[in-house]
PDB file of C-alpha atoms in Angstrom:
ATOM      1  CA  UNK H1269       0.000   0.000   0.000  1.00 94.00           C
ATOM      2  CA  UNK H1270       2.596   2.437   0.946  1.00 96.00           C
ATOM      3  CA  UNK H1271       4.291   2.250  -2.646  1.00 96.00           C
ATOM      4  CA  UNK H1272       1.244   2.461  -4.071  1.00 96.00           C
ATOM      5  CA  UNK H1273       0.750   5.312  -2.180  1.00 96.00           C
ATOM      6  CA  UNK H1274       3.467   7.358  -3.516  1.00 96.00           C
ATOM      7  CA  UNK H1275       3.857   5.609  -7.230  1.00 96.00           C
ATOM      8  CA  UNK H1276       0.000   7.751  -7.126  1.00 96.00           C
ATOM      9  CA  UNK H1277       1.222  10.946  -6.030  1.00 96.00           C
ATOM     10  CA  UNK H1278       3.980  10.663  -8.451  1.00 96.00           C
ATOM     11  CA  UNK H1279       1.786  10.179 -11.085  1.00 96.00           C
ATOM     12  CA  UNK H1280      -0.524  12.523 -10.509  1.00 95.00           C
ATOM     13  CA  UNK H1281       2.509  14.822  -9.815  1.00 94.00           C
ATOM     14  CA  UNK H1282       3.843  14.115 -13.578  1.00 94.00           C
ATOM     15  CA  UNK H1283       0.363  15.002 -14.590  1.00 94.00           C
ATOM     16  CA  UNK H1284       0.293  17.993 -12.796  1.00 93.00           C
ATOM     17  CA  UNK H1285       3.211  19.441 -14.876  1.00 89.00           C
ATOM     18  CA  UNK H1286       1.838  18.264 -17.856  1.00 92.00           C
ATOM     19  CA  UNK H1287      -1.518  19.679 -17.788  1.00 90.00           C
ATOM     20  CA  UNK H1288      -0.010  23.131 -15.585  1.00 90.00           C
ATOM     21  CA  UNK H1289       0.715  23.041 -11.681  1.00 88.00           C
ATOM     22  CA  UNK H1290      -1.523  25.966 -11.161  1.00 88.00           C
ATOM     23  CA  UNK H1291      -4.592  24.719 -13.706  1.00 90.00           C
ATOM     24  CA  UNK H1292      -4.522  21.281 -11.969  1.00 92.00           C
ATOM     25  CA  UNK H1293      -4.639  22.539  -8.239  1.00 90.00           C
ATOM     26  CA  UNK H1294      -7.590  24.851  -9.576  1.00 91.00           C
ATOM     27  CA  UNK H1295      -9.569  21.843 -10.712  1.00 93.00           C
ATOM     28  CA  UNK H1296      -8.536  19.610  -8.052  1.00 95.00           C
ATOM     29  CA  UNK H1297      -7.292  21.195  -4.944  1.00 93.00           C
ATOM     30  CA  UNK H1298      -8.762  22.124  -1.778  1.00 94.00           C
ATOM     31  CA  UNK H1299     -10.830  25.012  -2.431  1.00 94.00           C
ATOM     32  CA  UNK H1300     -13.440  25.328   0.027  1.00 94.00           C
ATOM     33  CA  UNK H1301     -15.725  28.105  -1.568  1.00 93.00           C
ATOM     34  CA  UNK H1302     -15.922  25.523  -4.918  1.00 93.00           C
ATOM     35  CA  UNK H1303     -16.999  23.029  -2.284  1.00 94.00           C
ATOM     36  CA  UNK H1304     -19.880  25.465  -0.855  1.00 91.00           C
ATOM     37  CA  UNK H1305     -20.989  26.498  -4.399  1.00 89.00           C
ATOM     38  CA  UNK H1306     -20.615  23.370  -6.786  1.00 91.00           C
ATOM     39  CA  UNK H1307     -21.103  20.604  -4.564  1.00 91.00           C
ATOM     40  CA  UNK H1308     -17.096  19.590  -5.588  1.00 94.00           C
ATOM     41  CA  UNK H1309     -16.692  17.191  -2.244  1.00 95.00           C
ATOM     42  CA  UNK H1310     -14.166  15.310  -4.552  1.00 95.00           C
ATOM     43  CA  UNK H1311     -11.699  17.325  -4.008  1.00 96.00           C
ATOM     44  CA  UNK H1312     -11.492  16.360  -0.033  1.00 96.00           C
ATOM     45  CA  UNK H1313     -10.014  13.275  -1.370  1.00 95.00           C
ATOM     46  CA  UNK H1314      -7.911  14.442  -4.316  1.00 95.00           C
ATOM     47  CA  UNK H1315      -6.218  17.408  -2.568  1.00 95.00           C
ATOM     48  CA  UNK H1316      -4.547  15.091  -1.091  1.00 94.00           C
ATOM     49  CA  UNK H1317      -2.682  13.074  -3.558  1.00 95.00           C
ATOM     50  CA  UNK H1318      -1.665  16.552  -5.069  1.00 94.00           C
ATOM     51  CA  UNK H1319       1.665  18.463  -5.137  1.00 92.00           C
ATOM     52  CA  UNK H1320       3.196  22.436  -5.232  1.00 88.00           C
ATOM     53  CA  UNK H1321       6.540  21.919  -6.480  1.00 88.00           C
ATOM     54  CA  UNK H1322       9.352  19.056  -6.567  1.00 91.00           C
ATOM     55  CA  UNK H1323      10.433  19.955  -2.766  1.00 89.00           C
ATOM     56  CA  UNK H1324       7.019  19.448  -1.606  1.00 89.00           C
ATOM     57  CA  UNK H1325       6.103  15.797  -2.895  1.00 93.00           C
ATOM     58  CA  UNK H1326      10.035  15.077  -2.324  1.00 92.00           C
ATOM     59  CA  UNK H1327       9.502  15.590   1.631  1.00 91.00           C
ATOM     60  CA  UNK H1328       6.256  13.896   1.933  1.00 93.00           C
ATOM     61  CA  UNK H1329       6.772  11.109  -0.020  1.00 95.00           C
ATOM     62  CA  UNK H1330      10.543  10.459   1.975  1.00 92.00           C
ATOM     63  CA  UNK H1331       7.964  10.820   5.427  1.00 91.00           C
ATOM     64  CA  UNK H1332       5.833   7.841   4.020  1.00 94.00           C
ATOM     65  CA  UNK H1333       8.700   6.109   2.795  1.00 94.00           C
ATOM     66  CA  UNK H1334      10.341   5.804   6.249  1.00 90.00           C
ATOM     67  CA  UNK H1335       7.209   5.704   8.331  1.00 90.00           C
ATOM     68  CA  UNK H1336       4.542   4.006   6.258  1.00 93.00           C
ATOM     69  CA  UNK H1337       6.275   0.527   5.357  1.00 94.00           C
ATOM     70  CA  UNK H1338       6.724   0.049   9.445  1.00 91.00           C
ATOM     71  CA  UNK H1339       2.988   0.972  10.234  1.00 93.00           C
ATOM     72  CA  UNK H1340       1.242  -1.186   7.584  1.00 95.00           C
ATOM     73  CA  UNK H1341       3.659  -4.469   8.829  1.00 94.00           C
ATOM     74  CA  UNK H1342       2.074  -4.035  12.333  1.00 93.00           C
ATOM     75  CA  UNK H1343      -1.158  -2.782  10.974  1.00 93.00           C
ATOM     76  CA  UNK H1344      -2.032  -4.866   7.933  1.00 94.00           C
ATOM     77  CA  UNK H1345      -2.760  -3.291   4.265  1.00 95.00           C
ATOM     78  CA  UNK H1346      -6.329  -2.929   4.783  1.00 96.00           C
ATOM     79  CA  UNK H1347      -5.840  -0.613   8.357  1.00 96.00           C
ATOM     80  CA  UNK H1348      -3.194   1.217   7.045  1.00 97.00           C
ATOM     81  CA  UNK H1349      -4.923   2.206   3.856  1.00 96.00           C
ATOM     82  CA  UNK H1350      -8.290   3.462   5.974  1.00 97.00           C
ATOM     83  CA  UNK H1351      -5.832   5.373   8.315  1.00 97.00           C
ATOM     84  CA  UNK H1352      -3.692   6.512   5.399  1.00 96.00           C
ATOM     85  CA  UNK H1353      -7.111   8.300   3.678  1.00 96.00           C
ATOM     86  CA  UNK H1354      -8.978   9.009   7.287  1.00 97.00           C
ATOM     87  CA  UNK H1355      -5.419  10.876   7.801  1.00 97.00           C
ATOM     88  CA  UNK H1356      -6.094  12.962   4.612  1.00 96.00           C
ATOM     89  CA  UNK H1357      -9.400  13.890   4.868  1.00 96.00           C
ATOM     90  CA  UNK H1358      -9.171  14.918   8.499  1.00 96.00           C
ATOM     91  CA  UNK H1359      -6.962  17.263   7.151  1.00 95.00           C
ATOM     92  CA  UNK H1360      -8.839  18.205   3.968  1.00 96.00           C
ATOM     93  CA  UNK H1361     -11.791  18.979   6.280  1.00 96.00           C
ATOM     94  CA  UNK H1362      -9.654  20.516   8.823  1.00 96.00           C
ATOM     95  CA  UNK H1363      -8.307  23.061   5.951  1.00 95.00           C
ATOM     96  CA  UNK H1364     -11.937  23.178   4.864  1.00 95.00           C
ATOM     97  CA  UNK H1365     -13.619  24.634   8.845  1.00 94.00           C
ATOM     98  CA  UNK H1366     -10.709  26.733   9.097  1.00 94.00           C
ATOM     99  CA  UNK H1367      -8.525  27.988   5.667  1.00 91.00           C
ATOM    100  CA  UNK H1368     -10.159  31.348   3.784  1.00 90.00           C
ATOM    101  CA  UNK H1369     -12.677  30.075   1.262  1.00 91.00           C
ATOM    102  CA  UNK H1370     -10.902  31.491  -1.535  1.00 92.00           C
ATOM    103  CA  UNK H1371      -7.293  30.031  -0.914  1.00 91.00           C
ATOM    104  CA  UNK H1372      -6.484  26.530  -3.042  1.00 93.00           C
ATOM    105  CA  UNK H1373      -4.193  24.233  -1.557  1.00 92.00           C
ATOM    106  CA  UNK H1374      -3.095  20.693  -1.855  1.00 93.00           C
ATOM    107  CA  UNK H1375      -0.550  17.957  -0.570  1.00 90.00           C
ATOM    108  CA  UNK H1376      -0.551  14.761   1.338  1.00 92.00           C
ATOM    109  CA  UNK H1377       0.781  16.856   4.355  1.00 91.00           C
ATOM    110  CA  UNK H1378      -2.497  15.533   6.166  1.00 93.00           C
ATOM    111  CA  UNK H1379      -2.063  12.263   5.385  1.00 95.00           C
ATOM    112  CA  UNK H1380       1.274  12.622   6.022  1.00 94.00           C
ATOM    113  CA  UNK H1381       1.339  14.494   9.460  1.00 94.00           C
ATOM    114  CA  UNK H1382      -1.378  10.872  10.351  1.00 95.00           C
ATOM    115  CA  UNK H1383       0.763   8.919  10.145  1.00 94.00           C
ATOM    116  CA  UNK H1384       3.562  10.099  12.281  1.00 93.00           C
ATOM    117  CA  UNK H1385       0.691  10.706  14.875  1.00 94.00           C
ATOM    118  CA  UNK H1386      -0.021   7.042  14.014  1.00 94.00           C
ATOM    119  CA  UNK H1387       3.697   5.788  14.472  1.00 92.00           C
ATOM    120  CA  UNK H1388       3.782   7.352  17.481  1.00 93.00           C
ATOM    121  CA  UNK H1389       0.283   6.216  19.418  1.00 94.00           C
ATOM    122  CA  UNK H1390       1.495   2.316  17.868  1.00 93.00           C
ATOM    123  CA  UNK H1391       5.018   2.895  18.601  1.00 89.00           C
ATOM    124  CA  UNK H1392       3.647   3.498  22.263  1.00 88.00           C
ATOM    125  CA  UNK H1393       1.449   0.905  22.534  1.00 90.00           C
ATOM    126  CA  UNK H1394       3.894  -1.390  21.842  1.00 87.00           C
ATOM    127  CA  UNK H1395       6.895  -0.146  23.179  1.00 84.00           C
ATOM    128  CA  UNK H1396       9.128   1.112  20.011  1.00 81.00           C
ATOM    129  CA  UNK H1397      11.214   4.543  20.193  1.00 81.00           C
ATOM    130  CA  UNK H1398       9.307   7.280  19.142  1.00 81.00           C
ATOM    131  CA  UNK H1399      11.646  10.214  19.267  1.00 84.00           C
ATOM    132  CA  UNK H1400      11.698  10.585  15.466  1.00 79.00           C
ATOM    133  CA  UNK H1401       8.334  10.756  14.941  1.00 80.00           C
ATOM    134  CA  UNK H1402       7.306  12.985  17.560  1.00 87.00           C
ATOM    135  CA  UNK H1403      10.564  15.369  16.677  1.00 87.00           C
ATOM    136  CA  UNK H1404       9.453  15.535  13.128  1.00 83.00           C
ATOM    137  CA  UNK H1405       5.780  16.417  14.199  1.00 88.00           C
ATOM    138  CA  UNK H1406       6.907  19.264  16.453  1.00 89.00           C
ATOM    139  CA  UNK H1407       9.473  20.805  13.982  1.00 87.00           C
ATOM    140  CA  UNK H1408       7.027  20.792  11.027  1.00 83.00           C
ATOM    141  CA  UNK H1409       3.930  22.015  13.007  1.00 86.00           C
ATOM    142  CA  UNK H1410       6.074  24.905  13.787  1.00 86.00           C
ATOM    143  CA  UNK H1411       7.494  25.189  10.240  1.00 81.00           C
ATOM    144  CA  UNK H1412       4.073  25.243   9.870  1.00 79.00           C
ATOM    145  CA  UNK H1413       3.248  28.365  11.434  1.00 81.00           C
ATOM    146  CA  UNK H1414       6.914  30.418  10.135  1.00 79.00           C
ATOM    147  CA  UNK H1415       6.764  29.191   6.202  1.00 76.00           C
ATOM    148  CA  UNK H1416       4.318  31.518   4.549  1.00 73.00           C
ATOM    149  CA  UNK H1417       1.617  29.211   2.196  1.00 76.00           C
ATOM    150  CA  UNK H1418       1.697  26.300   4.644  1.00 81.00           C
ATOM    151  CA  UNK H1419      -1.400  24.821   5.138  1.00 87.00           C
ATOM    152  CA  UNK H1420      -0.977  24.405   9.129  1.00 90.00           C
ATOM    153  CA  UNK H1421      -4.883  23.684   9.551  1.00 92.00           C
ATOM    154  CA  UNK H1422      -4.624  20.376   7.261  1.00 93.00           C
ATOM    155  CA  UNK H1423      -1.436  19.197   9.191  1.00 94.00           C
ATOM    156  CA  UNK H1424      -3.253  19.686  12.428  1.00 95.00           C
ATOM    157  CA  UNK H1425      -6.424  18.194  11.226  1.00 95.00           C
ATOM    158  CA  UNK H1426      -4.613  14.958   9.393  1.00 95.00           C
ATOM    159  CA  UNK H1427      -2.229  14.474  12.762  1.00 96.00           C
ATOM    160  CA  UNK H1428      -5.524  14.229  14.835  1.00 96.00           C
ATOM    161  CA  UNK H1429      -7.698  12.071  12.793  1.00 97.00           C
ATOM    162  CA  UNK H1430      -4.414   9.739  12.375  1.00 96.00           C
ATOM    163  CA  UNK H1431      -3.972   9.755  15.645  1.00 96.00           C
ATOM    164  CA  UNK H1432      -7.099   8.931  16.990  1.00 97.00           C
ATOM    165  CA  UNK H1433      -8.118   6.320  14.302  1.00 97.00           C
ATOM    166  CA  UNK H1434      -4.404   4.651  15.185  1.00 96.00           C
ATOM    167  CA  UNK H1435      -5.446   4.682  18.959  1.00 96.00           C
ATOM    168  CA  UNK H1436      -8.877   2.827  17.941  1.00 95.00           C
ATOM    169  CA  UNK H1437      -6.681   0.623  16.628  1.00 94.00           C
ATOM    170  CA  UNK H1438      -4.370   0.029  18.621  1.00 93.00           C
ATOM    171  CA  UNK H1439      -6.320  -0.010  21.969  1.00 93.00           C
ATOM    172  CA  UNK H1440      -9.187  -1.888  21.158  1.00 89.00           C
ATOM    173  CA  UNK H1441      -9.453  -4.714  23.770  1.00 90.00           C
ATOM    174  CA  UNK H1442      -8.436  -8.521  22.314  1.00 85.00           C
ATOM    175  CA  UNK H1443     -12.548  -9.706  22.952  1.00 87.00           C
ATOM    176  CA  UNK H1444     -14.271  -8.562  19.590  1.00 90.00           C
ATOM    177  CA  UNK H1445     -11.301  -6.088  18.844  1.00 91.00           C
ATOM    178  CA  UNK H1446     -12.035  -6.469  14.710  1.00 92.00           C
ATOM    179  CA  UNK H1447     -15.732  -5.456  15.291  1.00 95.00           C
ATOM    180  CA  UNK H1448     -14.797  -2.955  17.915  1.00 95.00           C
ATOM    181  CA  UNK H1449     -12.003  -1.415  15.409  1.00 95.00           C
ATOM    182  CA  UNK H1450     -14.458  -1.394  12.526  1.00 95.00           C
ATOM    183  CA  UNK H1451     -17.271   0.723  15.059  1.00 96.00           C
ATOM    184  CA  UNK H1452     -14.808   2.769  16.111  1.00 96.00           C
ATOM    185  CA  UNK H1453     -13.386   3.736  12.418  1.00 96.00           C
ATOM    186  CA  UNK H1454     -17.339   3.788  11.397  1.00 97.00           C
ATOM    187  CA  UNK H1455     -17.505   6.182  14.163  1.00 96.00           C
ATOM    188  CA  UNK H1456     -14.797   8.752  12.657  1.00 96.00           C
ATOM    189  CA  UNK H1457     -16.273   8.677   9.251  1.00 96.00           C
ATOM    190  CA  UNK H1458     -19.747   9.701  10.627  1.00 97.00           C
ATOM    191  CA  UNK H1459     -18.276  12.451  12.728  1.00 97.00           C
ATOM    192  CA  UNK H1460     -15.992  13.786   9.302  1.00 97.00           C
ATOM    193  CA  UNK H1461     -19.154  13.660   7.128  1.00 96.00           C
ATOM    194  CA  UNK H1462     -21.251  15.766   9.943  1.00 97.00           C
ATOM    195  CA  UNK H1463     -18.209  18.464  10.115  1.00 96.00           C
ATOM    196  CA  UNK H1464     -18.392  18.456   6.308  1.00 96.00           C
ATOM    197  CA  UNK H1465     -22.195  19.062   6.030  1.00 95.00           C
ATOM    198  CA  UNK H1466     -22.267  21.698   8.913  1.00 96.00           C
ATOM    199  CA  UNK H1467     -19.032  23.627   7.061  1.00 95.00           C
ATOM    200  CA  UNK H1468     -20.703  23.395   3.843  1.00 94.00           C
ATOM    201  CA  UNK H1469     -24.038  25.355   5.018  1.00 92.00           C
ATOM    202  CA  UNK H1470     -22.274  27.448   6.762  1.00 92.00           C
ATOM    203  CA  UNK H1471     -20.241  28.344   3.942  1.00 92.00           C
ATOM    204  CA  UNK H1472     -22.845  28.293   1.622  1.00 90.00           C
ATOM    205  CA  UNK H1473     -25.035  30.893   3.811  1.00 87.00           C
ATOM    206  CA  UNK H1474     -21.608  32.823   3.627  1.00 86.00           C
ATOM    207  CA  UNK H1475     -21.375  32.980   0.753  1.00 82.00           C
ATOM    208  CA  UNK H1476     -24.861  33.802  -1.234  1.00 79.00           C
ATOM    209  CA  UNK H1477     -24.812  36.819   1.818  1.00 78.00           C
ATOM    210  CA  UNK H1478     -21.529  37.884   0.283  1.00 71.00           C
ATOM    211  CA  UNK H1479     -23.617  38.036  -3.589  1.00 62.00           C
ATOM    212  CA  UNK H1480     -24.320  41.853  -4.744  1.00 59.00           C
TER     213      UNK H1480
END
């Protein structure tokens, strides 16, 4: 899954300089007034697999390189992948509440910023050094804040979500842990579909006030 992972964002990064960087974050980034007005909920999930320039992909793609192939041997394929996307919308959505309506962005920082969450609620549980990942989290959340054009509200979303569905995860107790695991990720999709909804009214009230 994880080279699957990034052999998509490299693809869709080649794409993105074929067809213009700009043009392609226009049509598929996160742009949360499109959102509001068109219905475009699509690009929650595509946002994410998107890329600014060859520094950008290069730095999250090394992060799931050295992170994801260690999380999906103790997880399985089929967790990591949910946590993987759950990761990236959480920040989509995140970006969505709080980011100005009329600013695009795009990256797998969400995703990204997950799964070191994730590495280091696992690496707890079962007892693996977790310096790195909790190093790297603290240094880019406050890159974050310094870099101008960060998206700090999708790294904060994504880093919660992964977090939390990694804890669900992790925790659940041995007696019916796959059904208990399965509620408990059921439960985080319901809760990111109800912070979608309630966003897009709002910013669809927002915005037809805003009309001449």
């Amino acid at each position: 899954v994880t080279i699957g992972l990034i052999g998509a964002c490299v693809v869709a990064f080649i794409w993105q300089y074929i067809t213009g960087v700009n043009q392609s974050a226009s049509d598929f980034g996160m742009f949360p007034a499109a959102i509001a007005a068109n219905n475009e909920y699509y690009r929650l999930f595509t946002a994410m697999f998107l890329h600014g320039s060859l520094l950008h992909i290069g730095f999250n793609m090394y992060v799931l390189y050295v992170f994801g192939p260690q999380l999906e041997s103790v997880l399985g394929h089929l967790r990591f992948a949910v946590l993987y996307l759950l990761a990236g919308l959480g920040g989509s959505i995140a970006s969505f509440w709080f980011s100005d309506p009329y600013v695009v962005s795009v990256g797998a920082s969400g995703a990204i910023f997950g799964l070191m969450g994730a590495y280091a609620v696992v690496g707890r549980r079962l007892g693996m050094d977790t310096r790195q990942a909790i190093g790297l989290i603290g240094i880019n959340l406050v890159l974050g804040f310094v870099l101008s054009g960060v998206d700090w509200r999708a790294h904060i979303g994504g880093l919660v979500v992964g977090a939390l569905v990694a804890a669900i995860m992790a925790y659940a107790p041995a007696r019916n842990r796959t059904l208990l695991q399965i509620l408990g990720v059921l439960g985080v999709c319901a809760l990111l579909v109800a912070l979608t909804v309630l966003r897009d009214h709002q910013l669809t009230v927002l915005l037809a006030s805003s009309l001449p």
